[in-house]
Tab-separated table of C-alpha atoms in Angstrom:
chain	number	residue	atom	x	y	z
A	1	UNK	CA	100.993	95.090	-22.561
A	2	UNK	CA	101.812	98.802	-22.630
A	3	UNK	CA	99.514	99.432	-19.659
A	4	UNK	CA	101.125	96.598	-17.691
A	5	UNK	CA	104.583	97.978	-18.385
A	6	UNK	CA	103.639	101.393	-17.256
A	7	UNK	CA	102.083	100.036	-14.078
A	8	UNK	CA	105.297	98.074	-13.323
A	9	UNK	CA	107.431	101.193	-13.922
A	10	UNK	CA	105.084	103.089	-11.601
A	11	UNK	CA	105.628	100.548	-8.844
A	12	UNK	CA	109.457	100.786	-9.282
A	13	UNK	CA	109.338	104.540	-9.024
A	14	UNK	CA	106.959	104.628	-6.051
A	15	UNK	CA	109.537	104.286	-3.240
A	16	UNK	CA	111.631	107.116	-4.803
A	17	UNK	CA	108.629	109.404	-5.187
A	18	UNK	CA	107.698	108.805	-1.503
A	19	UNK	CA	111.242	109.143	-0.039
A	20	UNK	CA	111.620	111.719	2.646
A	21	UNK	CA	114.341	114.401	2.297
A	22	UNK	CA	116.779	114.460	5.251
A	23	UNK	CA	119.089	117.453	5.638
A	24	UNK	CA	121.678	118.590	8.184
A	25	UNK	CA	121.563	122.202	9.336
A	26	UNK	CA	123.110	124.482	11.888
A	27	UNK	CA	126.079	126.658	12.730
A	28	UNK	CA	128.341	123.651	12.382
A	29	UNK	CA	127.579	123.291	8.598
A	30	UNK	CA	125.566	125.903	6.708
A	31	UNK	CA	123.677	127.955	9.245
A	32	UNK	CA	120.127	127.717	10.547
A	33	UNK	CA	117.287	127.980	8.006
A	34	UNK	CA	115.510	129.957	6.704
A	35	UNK	CA	118.041	132.744	7.079
A	36	UNK	CA	121.085	130.652	5.836
A	37	UNK	CA	121.576	128.121	3.072
A	38	UNK	CA	121.655	126.301	0.762
A	39	UNK	CA	120.445	123.389	2.890
A	40	UNK	CA	122.709	120.303	2.770
A	41	UNK	CA	120.717	117.105	1.978
A	42	UNK	CA	121.807	113.577	2.573
A	43	UNK	CA	121.508	110.717	0.050
A	44	UNK	CA	119.662	107.411	0.511
A	45	UNK	CA	118.928	104.210	-1.350
A	46	UNK	CA	116.281	102.749	1.038
A	47	UNK	CA	114.678	105.771	2.632
A	48	UNK	CA	116.017	104.697	5.994
A	49	UNK	CA	119.834	105.152	6.073
A	50	UNK	CA	120.952	108.612	4.826
A	51	UNK	CA	124.621	109.531	4.199
A	52	UNK	CA	126.915	112.281	3.030
A	53	UNK	CA	130.641	111.985	2.474
A	54	UNK	CA	133.464	114.377	3.040
A	55	UNK	CA	131.287	116.973	4.801
A	56	UNK	CA	133.287	119.908	6.055
A	57	UNK	CA	132.058	120.717	9.601
A	58	UNK	CA	133.035	123.643	11.860
A	59	UNK	CA	132.856	123.810	15.662
A	60	UNK	CA	129.232	124.589	16.420
A	61	UNK	CA	125.849	122.874	16.545
A	62	UNK	CA	123.719	120.930	14.123
A	63	UNK	CA	120.427	119.079	13.801
A	64	UNK	CA	118.880	116.670	11.290
A	65	UNK	CA	115.496	117.587	9.850
A	66	UNK	CA	112.984	116.031	7.475
A	67	UNK	CA	111.530	117.548	4.286
A	68	UNK	CA	113.191	120.918	4.739
A	69	UNK	CA	110.933	121.667	7.667
A	70	UNK	CA	111.002	121.898	11.450
A	71	UNK	CA	107.901	119.769	11.926
A	72	UNK	CA	110.115	116.628	12.230
A	73	UNK	CA	113.644	117.120	13.442
A	74	UNK	CA	116.263	115.261	15.480
A	75	UNK	CA	118.861	116.369	18.038
A	76	UNK	CA	121.007	115.145	20.923
A	77	UNK	CA	123.926	116.154	23.154
A	78	UNK	CA	126.617	113.727	22.094
A	79	UNK	CA	129.348	113.786	19.386
A	80	UNK	CA	130.583	112.167	17.132
A	81	UNK	CA	127.989	109.427	17.707
A	82	UNK	CA	124.574	109.333	19.248
A	83	UNK	CA	120.902	108.827	18.887
A	84	UNK	CA	118.789	111.783	17.989
A	85	UNK	CA	115.337	112.327	19.475
A	86	UNK	CA	112.478	114.295	18.191
A	87	UNK	CA	112.918	118.046	18.885
A	88	UNK	CA	116.082	117.141	20.947
A	89	UNK	CA	118.927	119.431	21.833
A	90	UNK	CA	121.352	120.779	19.207
A	91	UNK	CA	124.208	118.305	18.492
A	92	UNK	CA	127.629	119.871	19.395
A	93	UNK	CA	130.192	119.519	16.614
A	94	UNK	CA	133.945	119.770	16.383
A	95	UNK	CA	135.641	121.154	13.265
A	96	UNK	CA	136.797	118.519	10.747
A	97	UNK	CA	135.857	116.535	7.673
A	98	UNK	CA	133.440	113.704	8.211
A	99	UNK	CA	131.420	110.962	6.575
A	100	UNK	CA	127.974	111.354	8.171
A	101	UNK	CA	125.401	108.612	8.551
A	102	UNK	CA	121.832	108.992	9.894
A	103	UNK	CA	119.085	106.450	10.429
A	104	UNK	CA	115.700	108.041	9.911
A	105	UNK	CA	113.813	105.356	11.893
A	106	UNK	CA	116.035	104.961	14.958
A	107	UNK	CA	117.636	108.394	14.969
A	108	UNK	CA	121.134	106.934	15.306
A	109	UNK	CA	123.949	109.120	13.781
A	110	UNK	CA	127.631	109.040	13.360
A	111	UNK	CA	130.311	111.482	12.231
A	112	UNK	CA	133.424	109.424	11.196
A	113	UNK	CA	136.573	111.152	10.024
A	114	UNK	CA	139.235	113.497	11.405
A	115	UNK	CA	138.956	116.648	13.449
A	116	UNK	CA	140.931	119.806	13.116
A	117	UNK	CA	139.392	121.336	16.280
A	118	UNK	CA	141.226	122.158	19.495
A	119	UNK	CA	140.121	119.462	21.979
A	120	UNK	CA	140.286	120.073	25.689
A	121	UNK	CA	139.947	117.292	28.199
A	122	UNK	CA	140.444	116.763	31.938
A	123	UNK	CA	143.067	114.064	32.628
A	124	UNK	CA	144.315	112.507	35.863
A	125	UNK	CA	143.356	110.372	38.928
A	126	UNK	CA	140.256	112.576	39.640
A	127	UNK	CA	138.852	111.417	36.258
A	128	UNK	CA	140.102	107.829	36.271
A	129	UNK	CA	140.695	106.577	39.853
A	130	UNK	CA	142.161	103.304	38.702
A	131	UNK	CA	144.503	104.223	35.817
A	132	UNK	CA	145.174	107.791	36.841
A	133	UNK	CA	147.520	109.511	34.325
A	134	UNK	CA	147.811	106.231	32.494
A	135	UNK	CA	144.106	106.369	31.571
A	136	UNK	CA	142.150	108.416	29.125
A	137	UNK	CA	140.814	111.973	29.741
A	138	UNK	CA	137.206	113.111	29.502
A	139	UNK	CA	136.577	115.681	26.831
A	140	UNK	CA	134.868	119.013	27.394
A	141	UNK	CA	132.215	120.362	25.049
A	142	UNK	CA	132.635	123.622	23.136
A	143	UNK	CA	130.734	125.749	20.643
A	144	UNK	CA	133.534	128.129	19.729
A	145	UNK	CA	136.870	126.348	20.729
A	146	UNK	CA	137.313	129.061	23.353
A	147	UNK	CA	134.796	128.312	26.146
A	148	UNK	CA	134.579	124.630	27.178
A	149	UNK	CA	132.253	122.854	29.624
A	150	UNK	CA	131.643	119.504	31.215
A	151	UNK	CA	129.275	117.911	33.757
A	152	UNK	CA	131.128	114.966	35.413
A	153	UNK	CA	131.172	112.886	38.634
A	154	UNK	CA	134.782	113.128	39.872
A	155	UNK	CA	136.638	111.184	42.518
A	156	UNK	CA	138.875	113.059	45.003
A	157	UNK	CA	142.228	113.518	43.350
A	158	UNK	CA	144.215	115.658	40.914
A	159	UNK	CA	143.842	116.453	37.225
A	160	UNK	CA	145.018	118.703	34.453
A	161	UNK	CA	143.247	120.351	31.547
A	162	UNK	CA	144.997	118.853	28.517
A	163	UNK	CA	144.984	120.000	24.838
A	164	UNK	CA	144.537	117.600	21.967
A	165	UNK	CA	145.483	114.654	24.137
A	166	UNK	CA	149.098	115.807	24.374
A	167	UNK	CA	150.521	114.967	27.799
A	168	UNK	CA	153.069	117.698	27.404
A	169	UNK	CA	150.487	120.437	26.639
A	170	UNK	CA	148.635	120.720	30.004
A	171	UNK	CA	147.207	123.547	32.049
A	172	UNK	CA	146.929	123.578	35.829
A	173	UNK	CA	146.839	125.402	39.160
A	174	UNK	CA	146.596	124.648	42.897
A	175	UNK	CA	143.275	126.545	43.243
A	176	UNK	CA	139.887	124.808	43.651
A	177	UNK	CA	136.984	125.231	42.933
A	178	UNK	CA	138.023	128.171	40.747
A	179	UNK	CA	141.250	129.678	39.496
A	180	UNK	CA	143.360	130.439	36.470
A	181	UNK	CA	145.202	127.484	34.887
A	182	UNK	CA	148.600	128.149	33.358
A	183	UNK	CA	150.577	126.140	30.788
A	184	UNK	CA	152.558	123.385	32.518
A	185	UNK	CA	151.231	124.458	35.866
A	186	UNK	CA	150.648	122.188	38.867
A	187	UNK	CA	147.737	119.658	38.805
A	188	UNK	CA	144.328	120.871	40.076
A	189	UNK	CA	143.207	119.286	43.438
A	190	UNK	CA	139.618	118.213	42.770
A	191	UNK	CA	137.169	117.319	45.587
A	192	UNK	CA	135.137	114.279	44.777
A	193	UNK	CA	131.567	114.821	43.643
A	194	UNK	CA	129.483	115.967	40.612
A	195	UNK	CA	130.728	119.235	39.230
A	196	UNK	CA	129.889	121.441	36.230
A	197	UNK	CA	133.181	122.540	34.832
A	198	UNK	CA	133.854	125.670	32.798
A	199	UNK	CA	137.223	126.451	31.141
A	200	UNK	CA	138.389	129.307	28.872
A	201	UNK	CA	141.187	128.121	26.694
A	202	UNK	CA	142.553	131.655	25.972
A	203	UNK	CA	142.569	133.033	29.576
A	204	UNK	CA	142.857	129.759	31.478
A	205	UNK	CA	140.035	130.786	33.824
A	206	UNK	CA	138.126	127.751	35.175
A	207	UNK	CA	135.408	127.006	37.717
A	208	UNK	CA	133.960	123.836	39.301
A	209	UNK	CA	130.389	124.637	40.128
A	210	UNK	CA	127.498	122.612	41.460
A	211	UNK	CA	125.308	121.389	38.559
A	212	UNK	CA	122.441	123.737	37.855
A	213	UNK	CA	119.005	122.575	38.839
A	214	UNK	CA	115.928	124.463	37.521
A	215	UNK	CA	112.202	124.253	37.833
A	216	UNK	CA	109.982	124.940	34.883
A	217	UNK	CA	106.585	124.197	33.405
A	218	UNK	CA	103.095	125.546	32.571
A	219	UNK	CA	102.670	126.596	36.230
A	220	UNK	CA	105.651	128.827	35.981
A	221	UNK	CA	107.311	130.378	32.851
A	222	UNK	CA	106.581	127.601	30.360
A	223	UNK	CA	108.499	124.549	29.254
A	224	UNK	CA	111.506	126.400	27.748
A	225	UNK	CA	112.607	128.765	30.585
A	226	UNK	CA	114.168	127.376	33.807
A	227	UNK	CA	113.954	129.177	37.160
A	228	UNK	CA	117.282	128.215	38.751
A	229	UNK	CA	117.296	126.911	42.280
A	230	UNK	CA	120.105	127.724	44.743
A	231	UNK	CA	122.321	125.345	46.705
A	232	UNK	CA	125.196	125.569	49.176
A	233	UNK	CA	126.263	121.950	48.956
A	234	UNK	CA	125.096	120.439	45.688
A	235	UNK	CA	122.659	118.089	47.516
A	236	UNK	CA	119.648	120.264	48.497
A	237	UNK	CA	118.341	122.929	46.151
A	238	UNK	CA	115.636	125.423	46.955
A	239	UNK	CA	113.775	128.397	45.540
A	240	UNK	CA	110.692	130.584	46.319
A	241	UNK	CA	108.429	130.849	43.270
A	242	UNK	CA	104.922	132.071	42.357
A	243	UNK	CA	103.026	129.122	40.766
A	244	UNK	CA	99.707	129.053	38.941
A	245	UNK	CA	97.551	125.981	38.509
A	246	UNK	CA	99.451	123.722	36.035
A	247	UNK	CA	102.446	121.381	36.145
A	248	UNK	CA	106.190	121.593	36.568
A	249	UNK	CA	109.285	119.375	36.414
A	250	UNK	CA	112.891	119.686	37.629
A	251	UNK	CA	115.787	119.383	35.219
A	252	UNK	CA	119.616	119.627	35.249
A	253	UNK	CA	121.824	122.127	33.372
A	254	UNK	CA	118.871	123.715	31.470
A	255	UNK	CA	118.291	120.702	29.136
A	256	UNK	CA	116.052	117.654	29.067
A	257	UNK	CA	118.855	115.051	29.095
A	258	UNK	CA	118.338	114.716	32.874
A	259	UNK	CA	114.922	115.650	34.368
A	260	UNK	CA	112.667	114.529	37.203
A	261	UNK	CA	108.940	114.348	37.637
A	262	UNK	CA	106.463	112.789	39.977
A	263	UNK	CA	102.796	112.023	40.583
A	264	UNK	CA	102.299	113.371	44.203
A	265	UNK	CA	101.898	116.819	45.657
A	266	UNK	CA	103.084	118.656	47.771
A	267	UNK	CA	105.721	116.099	48.633
A	268	UNK	CA	107.124	113.138	46.797
A	269	UNK	CA	110.027	111.411	45.218
A	270	UNK	CA	110.826	112.487	41.661
A	271	UNK	CA	111.879	109.858	39.139
A	272	UNK	CA	114.052	110.406	36.111
A	273	UNK	CA	111.862	111.386	33.159
A	274	UNK	CA	108.794	110.934	35.358
A	275	UNK	CA	105.347	112.568	35.034
A	276	UNK	CA	104.795	116.231	35.179
A	277	UNK	CA	104.109	117.320	38.762
A	278	UNK	CA	100.583	118.748	38.979
A	279	UNK	CA	100.209	122.009	40.931
A	280	UNK	CA	96.517	122.139	42.017
A	281	UNK	CA	96.511	125.462	43.872
A	282	UNK	CA	98.081	128.732	42.751
A	283	UNK	CA	100.263	130.487	45.317
A	284	UNK	CA	103.753	131.274	46.529
A	285	UNK	CA	105.779	128.220	47.345
A	286	UNK	CA	109.207	127.448	48.839
A	287	UNK	CA	110.413	124.444	46.841
A	288	UNK	CA	113.083	122.005	47.997
A	289	UNK	CA	114.637	119.338	45.690
A	290	UNK	CA	117.375	116.728	46.248
A	291	UNK	CA	118.789	115.475	42.950
A	292	UNK	CA	120.593	112.482	44.551
A	293	UNK	CA	117.349	111.062	46.080
A	294	UNK	CA	114.602	112.753	43.990
A	295	UNK	CA	112.893	114.026	47.143
A	296	UNK	CA	110.944	117.216	46.614
A	297	UNK	CA	108.508	119.407	48.652
A	298	UNK	CA	106.288	122.403	47.817
A	299	UNK	CA	105.646	124.473	50.966
A	300	UNK	CA	102.958	127.169	50.356
A	301	UNK	CA	103.634	130.473	51.931
A	302	UNK	CA	100.281	131.795	53.236
A	303	UNK	CA	101.598	135.308	53.934
A	304	UNK	CA	104.778	137.120	53.230
A	305	UNK	CA	107.343	134.383	52.407
A	306	UNK	CA	109.472	133.507	55.404
A	307	UNK	CA	112.608	131.698	54.274
A	308	UNK	CA	114.530	131.948	57.584
A	309	UNK	CA	115.070	128.413	58.912
A	310	UNK	CA	115.456	127.488	62.622
A	311	UNK	CA	118.993	127.870	63.911
A	312	UNK	CA	120.971	124.637	63.988
A	313	UNK	CA	124.402	124.342	65.571
A	314	UNK	CA	126.757	121.371	65.052
A	315	UNK	CA	129.721	120.744	67.288
A	316	UNK	CA	132.575	119.785	67.393
A	317	UNK	CA	133.255	120.097	63.645
A	318	UNK	CA	135.699	118.768	62.598
A	319	UNK	CA	135.328	115.735	64.805
A	320	UNK	CA	137.097	112.367	65.281
A	321	UNK	CA	134.141	110.410	66.748
A	322	UNK	CA	130.767	112.264	67.192
A	323	UNK	CA	128.766	115.376	66.409
A	324	UNK	CA	126.231	117.170	68.593
A	325	UNK	CA	123.278	118.789	66.834
A	326	UNK	CA	121.222	121.499	68.728
A	327	UNK	CA	118.417	123.605	67.357
A	328	UNK	CA	115.830	126.273	68.242
A	329	UNK	CA	113.112	123.929	66.844
A	330	UNK	CA	112.454	120.147	66.954
A	331	UNK	CA	114.864	117.886	65.029
A	332	UNK	CA	112.613	115.474	63.074
A	333	UNK	CA	115.300	113.636	61.040
A	334	UNK	CA	119.064	113.865	60.408
A	335	UNK	CA	120.382	112.118	57.381
A	336	UNK	CA	124.194	111.985	56.786
A	337	UNK	CA	125.532	111.361	53.262
A	338	UNK	CA	129.015	110.921	51.841
A	339	UNK	CA	130.310	112.968	48.960
A	340	UNK	CA	128.717	110.549	46.414
A	341	UNK	CA	125.263	111.155	47.925
A	342	UNK	CA	125.067	107.735	49.623
A	343	UNK	CA	123.218	107.790	52.998
A	344	UNK	CA	125.617	106.455	55.696
A	345	UNK	CA	123.698	107.334	58.847
A	346	UNK	CA	119.999	108.267	59.464
A	347	UNK	CA	118.600	109.220	62.880
A	348	UNK	CA	114.897	109.873	63.524
A	349	UNK	CA	113.939	110.667	67.108
A	350	UNK	CA	111.022	108.833	68.676
A	351	UNK	CA	109.870	112.028	70.403
A	352	UNK	CA	110.247	115.692	70.080
A	353	UNK	CA	113.713	116.860	70.781
A	354	UNK	CA	116.039	119.779	70.030
A	355	UNK	CA	119.284	117.905	70.698
A	356	UNK	CA	120.781	114.833	69.015
A	357	UNK	CA	124.181	113.252	69.308
A	358	UNK	CA	125.363	111.180	66.318
A	359	UNK	CA	128.232	108.666	66.592
A	360	UNK	CA	130.604	108.811	63.684
A	361	UNK	CA	133.651	106.879	64.848
A	362	UNK	CA	132.916	104.128	62.250
A	363	UNK	CA	132.998	106.497	59.338
A	364	UNK	CA	136.094	106.914	57.199
A	365	UNK	CA	137.894	110.170	57.293
A	366	UNK	CA	136.605	112.791	54.841
A	367	UNK	CA	133.778	115.201	54.126
A	368	UNK	CA	130.027	114.359	54.747
A	369	UNK	CA	126.831	116.362	54.559
A	370	UNK	CA	124.094	116.268	57.149
A	371	UNK	CA	120.533	117.024	56.033
A	372	UNK	CA	118.516	118.320	58.981
A	373	UNK	CA	114.769	117.944	58.588
A	374	UNK	CA	112.490	120.214	60.613
A	375	UNK	CA	108.832	120.110	59.560
A	376	UNK	CA	108.751	121.131	55.870
A	377	UNK	CA	112.277	122.739	56.044
A	378	UNK	CA	115.643	121.149	55.222
A	379	UNK	CA	119.005	122.501	56.140
A	380	UNK	CA	122.285	120.957	55.071
A	381	UNK	CA	125.576	121.200	57.069
A	382	UNK	CA	129.056	120.140	55.955
A	383	UNK	CA	130.764	117.750	58.394
A	384	UNK	CA	134.482	116.952	58.560
A	385	UNK	CA	135.573	113.600	60.013
A	386	UNK	CA	139.252	113.589	61.045
């Protein structure tokens, strides 16, 4: 009887003995181990849902990790709720007191409570085209409550920087894409499209930049360091790089939230989260990538890299009805896209030609981008339709 009782007690204690320890670490709570501590652990009754109540959090970053070790850890880019992924990005936090819940199996987490942080959002018709100033703003992220950032697809319109959701505490300016916003200043005229926004709450300095696109991988500098590509329009990005035999991918804003890969080389269409792109031959390549379409090309430079493209002229520009394209080399394809990246006209000559006339009278007034394809090279020209 005593042996049976001991066995039953052993079975009852087994789940507890096998329970994993889940902790929350980072600059938003208690620092990053092993240099800081003590490590804050969460409680559980089922080894799945872990909780901690009234946790004081500062503006910073955190991650969840298992058994006080980095072998298994979870991170993401959203706050106060999200789904952590293995070895994901640090979770941005805003100062406040929260009840924290974490699901060890799904990675889902939530921070419920009240914040004491200074929140900055962008608010206005450029953010919400339907409700305008009657709609909500979109919050910027921050790690220090001084420098704020946001990647967002805006519509053409105006907006303010706003503090803590207070419509009477706004910052604005008439300058775009960069300037210095002042308290109660005029609204900022924003051109529609995807922009990476930076804002300094103390100085009011702001910029609307094209999103950063980088290339990285074992064929370049490893999987942690991006080589940034350049762009003049936010649609076509390019860079000249030395590649070894290996593989690469493209990603946005130096994190894995948005990335592209493909299975073909040297040209292909990248898909979100796709396969690593295999580089079979080491060499110097001029690389082109279009985030809106996923199109990419790797053009090997056999001698000294030549990055000067054929001269292309477009006239009249602005125009009310048509544009003429002339070039010093054959025009293989001209693709015209609106500011959202949608293709509205595509012309591919049936024979070699250096001159093309494109009819645009049916297009709405606004800004368009013409991608001119010539062999392995792509040029992009801004078009204005009056």
